[in-house]
Amino acid sequence: MSMDVLNVGCGAGFSGDRLDAPAPVVRTLIARGAPAALIFETLAERTLAFAQIARRSDPARGYEALLEPLLRPILADCLAHGIVIVGNFGAANPPGAARAILRVAGELGLPAPRIAVLEGDDLSARLQRGGPLRAALGADFDETRFVSANVYQGAFEIAQAIQAGAQIVVAGRVADSSLTLGPAIAHFGWTRENWDALAGGTMAGHLLECAAQVTGGYYADPGKKDVPGLDDVGFPIAEIQADGSCVVSKADDTGGIVNARTVKEQLLYEVHDPAAYLTPDVVADIGEATVEEVAPGRVRLAGVRGHPRPLTLKAAAFFEGGWAGDAEISYAGPNAEARARLAMEVIRKRLGGLLDLRFDLIGLCSILGDDAGRMLAGIPAGGATDVRLRAAARHDDPALIDRLHREVTALWTGGPAGGGGVKTSKRQRLAMRNFFVPRELAPASFHFAGRESRP
């Protein structure tokens, strides 16, 4: 077993990711024998906001809904082989997630694992009290619509928890890359001013955070970028070195690919400035980084440079944004497109004065359309024989969304001819505002589940 490398595998890239993907990663980490960690990245901004809403209705909820089926198949192996688990699956309720993990461990007949719970990311109560945090958000704070606010925490508290003996670290809102950087800091003992190493570990985390995106999933484009075994695409593993460089591979005996192209695509994903990728821990610079295929299925990233971390932390505040809904109906066969267009005009005339409507003719124009219908209006009528009409709207009054549903459903017999397969949905909308918080106003900490004292 070499202490010169830390293997970090990814078990999830978003909330709802495949439940069978972590097991091959864990088997591969065990087989490779080096110190290892397994990360779960399940928290988008919308995911967190809806988790806050879920916790409002039930204080026991608010953490990742798939937490138990994600961890149950791999928990025993991770604990037995010293693979540290780090996840933001705590969402709006990290203590609740920790309790759920302890329950699963008990059901599996395992000793209670040492679970560290990160704190400090939820700013909601402090914002409502006013003061400097409220000033950071701005003067137009609407308390009647306010849902939640969370700040992006960094990696050092994760590292401290692991160094204090945590086998599992449960976080809420942390930067995605910090999930990987935390175990690397703990393993290599990097200081807060080890800028290049921190930047390298950050970009290793960035490569892992979207799971199969770097192993061929989001990369696949048949005939142009073919990916073998996409039905069983393996999740990635980063072998992190003491200088912050890493080699990316994937779980053994799985589909997908890892090559220079998949790594470069993910490396640039959501990076607005390659010379200044802002994170809570470091500003990473990949302007002179190198990506090299060192063996089949193994790609080395090196040469990432780091600069001092920002003075502020990014935060996101969510406010109730009314309701959104849509309704769909299909038309097929001769003259189907004309019938779908006529149905669209019927809905427009009946509801246009009440709702701002968006229409899509799926099969003719949907993704490339816009809410004002400009793209759709510019497409001349043709002879499409398989068209699905989608009508969508948003409004503060959910009753008007229900009215939209009824009007589309009424097309079944109200015409035009041959409509069918009506499907409707309604959901609460959230509006988001990003803002920046001075670090000293948002300190992070951790405690061990079941213990009152904080380390």
XYZ file of C-alpha atoms in Angstrom:
455
model
C 0.000 0.000 0.000
C 1.474 3.311 -1.132
C 0.926 6.504 0.822
C 2.180 8.473 -2.191
C -1.217 8.289 -3.879
C -4.821 8.732 -2.835
C -7.488 7.066 -4.956
C -10.788 8.940 -4.983
C -13.772 7.357 -6.699
C -17.092 8.921 -7.589
C -20.346 7.229 -6.563
C -22.835 9.794 -7.901
C -22.760 12.876 -10.095
C -26.221 14.236 -9.356
C -29.358 13.502 -7.384
C -31.018 10.570 -9.126
C -27.853 9.029 -10.549
C -27.643 5.261 -11.076
C -27.816 3.208 -7.907
C -25.709 0.342 -9.276
C -22.751 2.554 -10.266
C -20.932 2.873 -6.892
C -20.350 -0.869 -6.366
C -17.861 -1.355 -9.253
C -16.010 1.757 -8.095
C -15.688 0.368 -4.577
C -14.525 -3.026 -5.865
C -11.854 -1.278 -7.948
C -10.702 0.886 -5.041
C -10.331 -2.215 -2.884
C -8.420 -4.058 -5.599
C -5.973 -1.201 -6.102
C -5.098 -1.239 -2.434
C -4.062 2.382 -1.948
C -5.713 4.698 0.592
C -9.058 5.680 -0.858
C -12.152 7.824 -0.585
C -15.543 7.685 -2.261
C -17.468 10.866 -3.011
C -21.158 11.396 -3.708
C -22.095 14.628 -5.453
C -25.903 14.805 -5.349
C -26.655 18.476 -4.791
C -27.527 21.031 -7.424
C -28.842 24.454 -6.425
C -32.435 23.548 -7.315
C -32.046 20.218 -5.516
C -31.063 21.999 -2.330
C -33.927 24.475 -2.537
C -36.517 21.728 -2.981
C -34.880 19.843 -0.108
C -35.483 22.923 2.050
C -39.143 22.886 1.040
C -39.373 19.177 1.886
C -37.892 19.835 5.329
C -40.470 22.566 5.915
C -43.261 20.024 5.573
C -41.420 17.316 7.540
C -38.387 18.139 9.747
C -37.125 14.565 9.303
C -36.786 15.021 5.551
C -34.648 17.324 3.451
C -31.667 15.078 2.738
C -30.999 13.094 -0.455
C -34.031 10.891 -1.071
C -31.900 8.059 -2.506
C -29.312 8.141 0.266
C -30.159 4.739 1.717
C -30.227 2.743 -1.559
C -27.015 4.498 -2.622
C -25.089 3.546 0.505
C -26.626 0.227 1.522
C -24.806 -1.933 -1.104
C -21.351 -0.465 -0.432
C -21.352 0.675 3.195
C -19.937 -2.522 4.708
C -17.099 -2.761 2.169
C -16.138 0.877 2.595
C -15.996 0.612 6.370
C -14.119 -2.689 6.282
C -11.459 -1.395 3.884
C -11.043 2.111 5.281
C -12.597 3.881 2.303
C -13.773 7.261 3.592
C -17.178 8.330 2.274
C -17.743 12.044 1.642
C -21.027 13.363 0.272
C -23.168 16.462 0.027
C -26.179 14.167 0.349
C -27.044 15.965 3.590
C -28.674 18.681 1.449
C -30.954 20.729 3.730
C -30.732 18.283 6.634
C -27.234 16.838 7.195
C -28.082 15.635 10.748
C -31.060 13.763 9.329
C -28.831 12.134 6.736
C -26.386 11.063 9.438
C -29.213 9.467 11.400
C -30.345 7.628 8.276
C -26.834 6.254 7.696
C -26.606 5.085 11.304
C -29.952 3.343 10.848
C -28.742 1.578 7.695
C -25.555 0.483 9.437
C -27.614 -0.962 12.283
C -29.879 -2.828 9.862
C -26.782 -4.312 8.196
C -25.413 -5.424 11.553
C -22.432 -3.078 11.340
C -20.812 -1.164 14.189
C -21.943 2.463 14.234
C -19.602 4.393 11.919
C -18.030 7.670 12.986
C -20.014 10.240 11.014
C -18.962 13.890 10.886
C -21.702 16.395 10.093
C -20.648 19.694 8.511
C -22.389 22.841 9.703
C -22.559 26.485 8.752
C -23.723 26.452 5.142
C -27.387 27.194 5.921
C -27.712 30.958 6.299
C -31.510 31.041 6.336
C -32.177 31.888 9.986
C -29.398 34.471 10.121
C -30.632 36.198 6.979
C -34.100 36.500 8.413
C -32.672 38.180 11.507
C -31.039 40.865 9.368
C -27.588 42.302 9.970
C -24.473 42.046 7.770
C -25.654 38.936 5.926
C -28.868 40.667 4.907
C -26.798 43.592 3.686
C -24.700 41.223 1.548
C -27.860 39.940 -0.139
C -29.203 43.400 -0.834
C -31.991 45.716 0.160
C -34.827 44.052 -1.793
C -35.102 41.010 0.476
C -38.678 39.690 0.267
C -39.255 37.890 3.543
C -42.738 36.767 2.522
C -41.305 34.689 -0.349
C -37.977 33.702 1.189
C -37.275 29.944 1.261
C -33.616 29.436 2.096
C -30.042 30.530 1.563
C -26.884 28.463 1.613
C -23.229 29.335 1.230
C -20.697 27.187 -0.601
C -18.274 25.777 1.949
C -14.786 24.503 1.228
C -12.603 21.465 1.814
C -10.656 22.157 5.002
C -13.437 21.278 7.432
C -13.911 18.004 5.512
C -10.186 17.345 5.925
C -10.272 18.174 9.624
C -13.170 15.788 10.147
C -11.305 12.968 8.408
C -8.154 13.688 10.401
C -10.282 13.526 13.554
C -11.345 9.998 12.644
C -14.472 10.408 10.527
C -15.306 7.401 8.375
C -18.148 9.285 6.717
C -18.490 13.038 6.209
C -22.010 14.355 5.614
C -22.215 17.826 4.100
C -24.860 20.151 2.821
C -23.795 22.856 0.377
C -20.091 22.550 -0.283
C -18.327 23.256 -3.556
C -18.483 20.105 -5.660
C -14.718 19.885 -6.081
C -14.187 20.275 -2.330
C -15.644 16.794 -1.799
C -12.481 15.398 -3.403
C -10.077 18.049 -2.190
C -10.982 17.437 1.470
C -9.739 13.818 1.541
C -6.617 14.879 -0.396
C -5.801 17.597 2.157
C -6.282 15.102 4.968
C -4.095 12.493 3.262
C -1.204 14.693 2.095
C -1.308 17.321 4.830
C -1.518 20.250 2.433
C -1.625 23.646 4.120
C -3.970 26.490 3.280
C -1.215 28.137 1.228
C -0.208 25.050 -0.812
C -1.776 26.807 -3.785
C -0.608 24.561 -6.638
C -1.410 21.334 -4.824
C -4.809 22.674 -3.754
C -5.543 23.744 -7.311
C -4.540 20.351 -8.666
C -6.714 18.553 -6.131
C -9.561 20.917 -6.958
C -9.401 20.098 -10.649
C -9.196 16.388 -9.844
C -12.454 16.908 -7.976
C -13.851 18.838 -10.914
C -13.129 15.873 -13.178
C -14.944 13.516 -10.797
C -17.911 15.622 -9.783
C -20.181 14.808 -12.737
C -19.479 11.063 -12.613
C -19.939 9.501 -16.062
C -19.467 12.772 -17.918
C -15.698 12.154 -17.843
C -15.973 8.441 -18.668
C -17.838 8.848 -21.941
C -21.421 9.471 -20.855
C -22.042 13.074 -21.818
C -19.281 12.772 -24.401
C -21.018 10.115 -26.514
C -22.212 11.129 -29.996
C -22.740 8.121 -32.276
C -20.680 8.114 -35.425
C -18.621 11.054 -34.199
C -17.550 10.094 -30.697
C -18.453 6.466 -30.188
C -18.408 5.045 -26.674
C -18.453 1.275 -26.056
C -20.694 -0.188 -23.376
C -22.613 2.989 -22.645
C -25.367 0.930 -21.007
C -22.863 0.011 -18.280
C -20.727 3.132 -18.234
C -18.224 3.043 -15.396
C -17.768 5.896 -12.949
C -14.396 7.628 -12.599
C -11.485 7.282 -10.203
C -8.732 9.872 -9.728
C -5.329 8.775 -8.478
C -4.127 11.949 -6.787
C -0.416 12.542 -6.216
C 1.268 14.587 -3.489
C 1.865 17.507 -5.876
C -1.832 17.688 -6.830
C -1.476 16.032 -10.214
C -3.736 13.082 -10.916
C -4.393 10.169 -13.244
C -8.027 9.615 -14.191
C -9.370 6.149 -14.936
C -12.653 4.341 -14.306
C -14.055 1.351 -12.485
C -12.702 -1.972 -13.741
C -14.811 -4.203 -15.998
C -17.284 -1.476 -16.916
C -18.238 0.266 -20.134
C -17.344 3.758 -21.225
C -13.977 5.288 -22.026
C -11.415 7.608 -20.516
C -9.187 9.414 -22.984
C -7.701 12.854 -23.475
C -10.871 14.104 -25.176
C -13.266 13.019 -22.430
C -10.977 14.576 -19.818
C -10.609 17.850 -21.701
C -14.370 18.174 -22.165
C -15.007 17.730 -18.452
C -12.016 19.872 -17.499
C -13.584 22.832 -19.304
C -17.149 22.093 -18.197
C -18.698 25.098 -16.395
C -15.322 26.854 -16.239
C -15.907 30.437 -17.322
C -12.262 31.517 -17.036
C -9.663 28.732 -17.378
C -7.061 31.010 -15.804
C -9.226 31.803 -12.766
C -11.602 29.048 -11.683
C -12.970 30.356 -8.390
C -13.570 27.961 -5.510
C -13.771 28.416 -1.719
C -10.324 26.841 -1.337
C -8.197 28.243 -4.170
C -8.330 29.989 -7.524
C -7.303 27.309 -10.009
C -5.488 28.121 -13.250
C -5.477 25.478 -15.998
C -4.032 27.797 -18.641
C -0.794 25.789 -18.815
C -2.083 22.420 -17.601
C -1.246 19.273 -19.528
C -3.542 16.363 -20.365
C -1.700 13.201 -21.400
C -2.832 9.659 -22.139
C -0.274 7.644 -20.163
C -1.857 4.238 -20.894
C -5.115 2.956 -22.378
C -7.925 4.277 -20.199
C -5.557 6.355 -18.055
C -5.142 10.123 -18.467
C -2.819 12.331 -16.439
C -3.662 15.941 -15.557
C -0.684 18.005 -14.378
C 0.562 21.562 -14.343
C -2.456 23.147 -12.686
C -1.473 26.334 -10.897
C -3.114 27.872 -7.868
C -3.641 31.418 -6.620
C -4.948 32.721 -3.273
C -8.576 31.908 -2.592
C -11.265 34.615 -2.973
C -12.049 36.849 -0.003
C -15.750 36.044 -0.316
C -17.844 32.913 -0.624
C -20.630 32.387 -3.115
C -24.107 31.928 -1.686
C -27.505 31.289 -3.209
C -30.832 32.520 -1.872
C -34.135 31.030 -2.985
C -37.543 32.650 -3.030
C -40.953 31.255 -3.849
C -41.595 31.915 -7.531
C -45.180 30.855 -7.995
C -46.171 27.788 -9.980
C -45.224 26.269 -13.302
C -47.219 23.757 -15.238
C -47.480 22.145 -18.602
C -49.826 19.914 -20.527
C -49.179 17.780 -23.593
C -51.319 16.114 -26.249
C -50.279 14.118 -29.316
C -51.437 14.184 -32.945
C -50.384 11.577 -35.486
C -51.111 10.569 -39.043
C -52.060 12.657 -42.085
C -52.325 16.403 -41.401
C -51.073 15.883 -37.831
C -48.992 19.044 -37.827
C -51.881 21.215 -38.956
C -54.107 19.717 -36.272
C -51.453 20.364 -33.607
C -51.100 23.979 -34.766
C -54.876 24.418 -34.644
C -54.960 23.014 -31.091
C -52.253 25.517 -30.160
C -54.375 28.389 -31.462
C -57.420 27.136 -29.553
C -55.466 27.214 -26.283
C -53.943 30.594 -27.116
C -57.384 32.152 -27.716
C -58.915 30.644 -24.602
C -56.078 31.450 -22.185
C -53.914 34.092 -23.807
C -55.449 36.876 -21.746
C -54.846 35.026 -18.482
C -51.440 33.398 -18.877
C -48.156 33.986 -20.650
C -48.025 30.774 -22.614
C -45.178 28.854 -24.171
C -45.919 26.344 -26.933
C -43.715 23.601 -28.310
C -44.455 21.285 -31.187
C -42.329 18.347 -30.119
C -41.122 16.581 -33.219
C -41.011 19.880 -35.082
C -39.680 22.537 -32.692
C -39.193 22.387 -28.947
C -35.644 22.647 -27.598
C -34.696 25.434 -30.012
C -37.887 27.383 -29.363
C -38.266 30.236 -26.879
C -40.982 31.327 -24.484
C -42.242 33.976 -26.891
C -42.731 31.447 -29.700
C -40.457 33.310 -32.097
C -38.677 30.197 -33.323
C -41.944 28.343 -33.729
C -43.545 31.228 -35.615
C -40.660 31.213 -38.077
C -41.077 27.579 -39.080
C -43.396 27.194 -42.058
C -46.171 24.642 -41.843
C -45.082 21.281 -43.150
C -46.219 17.723 -43.248
C -45.018 16.253 -39.960
C -47.062 13.173 -39.108
C -46.059 12.687 -35.460
C -46.348 15.830 -33.356
C -46.858 16.379 -29.649
C -48.177 19.775 -28.554
C -46.847 21.092 -25.256
C -48.398 24.152 -23.632
C -46.670 25.603 -20.570
C -47.149 28.597 -18.281
C -46.152 30.004 -14.911
C -48.209 32.056 -12.478
C -48.515 32.865 -8.781
C -52.034 31.408 -8.742
C -51.969 27.599 -9.006
C -55.646 27.638 -10.025
C -54.681 29.144 -13.361
C -52.226 26.303 -13.943
C -55.074 23.905 -13.219
C -57.133 25.801 -15.811
C -54.385 25.200 -18.386
C -54.521 21.482 -17.618
C -58.286 21.391 -18.094
C -58.160 23.283 -21.382
C -55.623 20.935 -22.925
C -57.494 17.904 -21.611
C -60.662 19.284 -23.205
C -58.990 19.072 -26.618
C -59.615 15.345 -26.440
C -63.205 15.850 -27.583
C -63.273 19.591 -28.173
C -61.055 19.127 -31.204
C -59.207 19.176 -33.423
C -59.537 15.548 -34.399
C -57.366 12.704 -33.235
C -55.728 14.139 -30.122
C -54.694 11.793 -27.355
C -52.174 10.860 -24.699
C -52.772 13.920 -22.529
C -50.249 14.377 -19.739
C -50.148 17.231 -17.211
C -47.809 18.392 -14.467
C -47.649 21.219 -11.923
C -44.786 22.181 -9.654
C -43.755 24.977 -7.350
C -41.235 27.379 -8.846
C -38.270 28.920 -7.093
C -36.436 32.097 -7.953
C -32.724 32.215 -7.159
C -30.354 35.040 -6.387
C -26.615 34.545 -6.072
C -24.648 36.822 -3.762
C -21.261 36.918 -2.074
C -20.562 36.673 1.640
C -17.378 37.728 3.434
C -15.739 34.572 4.769
C -15.822 35.721 8.348
C -19.630 35.885 8.221
C -19.988 32.227 7.260
C -17.676 30.066 9.390
C -17.843 26.300 8.893
C -17.533 23.620 11.545
C -18.359 19.972 12.129
C -19.488 17.631 14.851
C -19.779 13.886 15.155
C -23.274 12.450 14.940
C -24.561 11.476 18.342
C -22.066 13.673 20.183
C -22.877 17.029 21.694
C -19.304 18.360 21.833
C -17.681 19.911 18.781
C -14.042 19.109 18.005
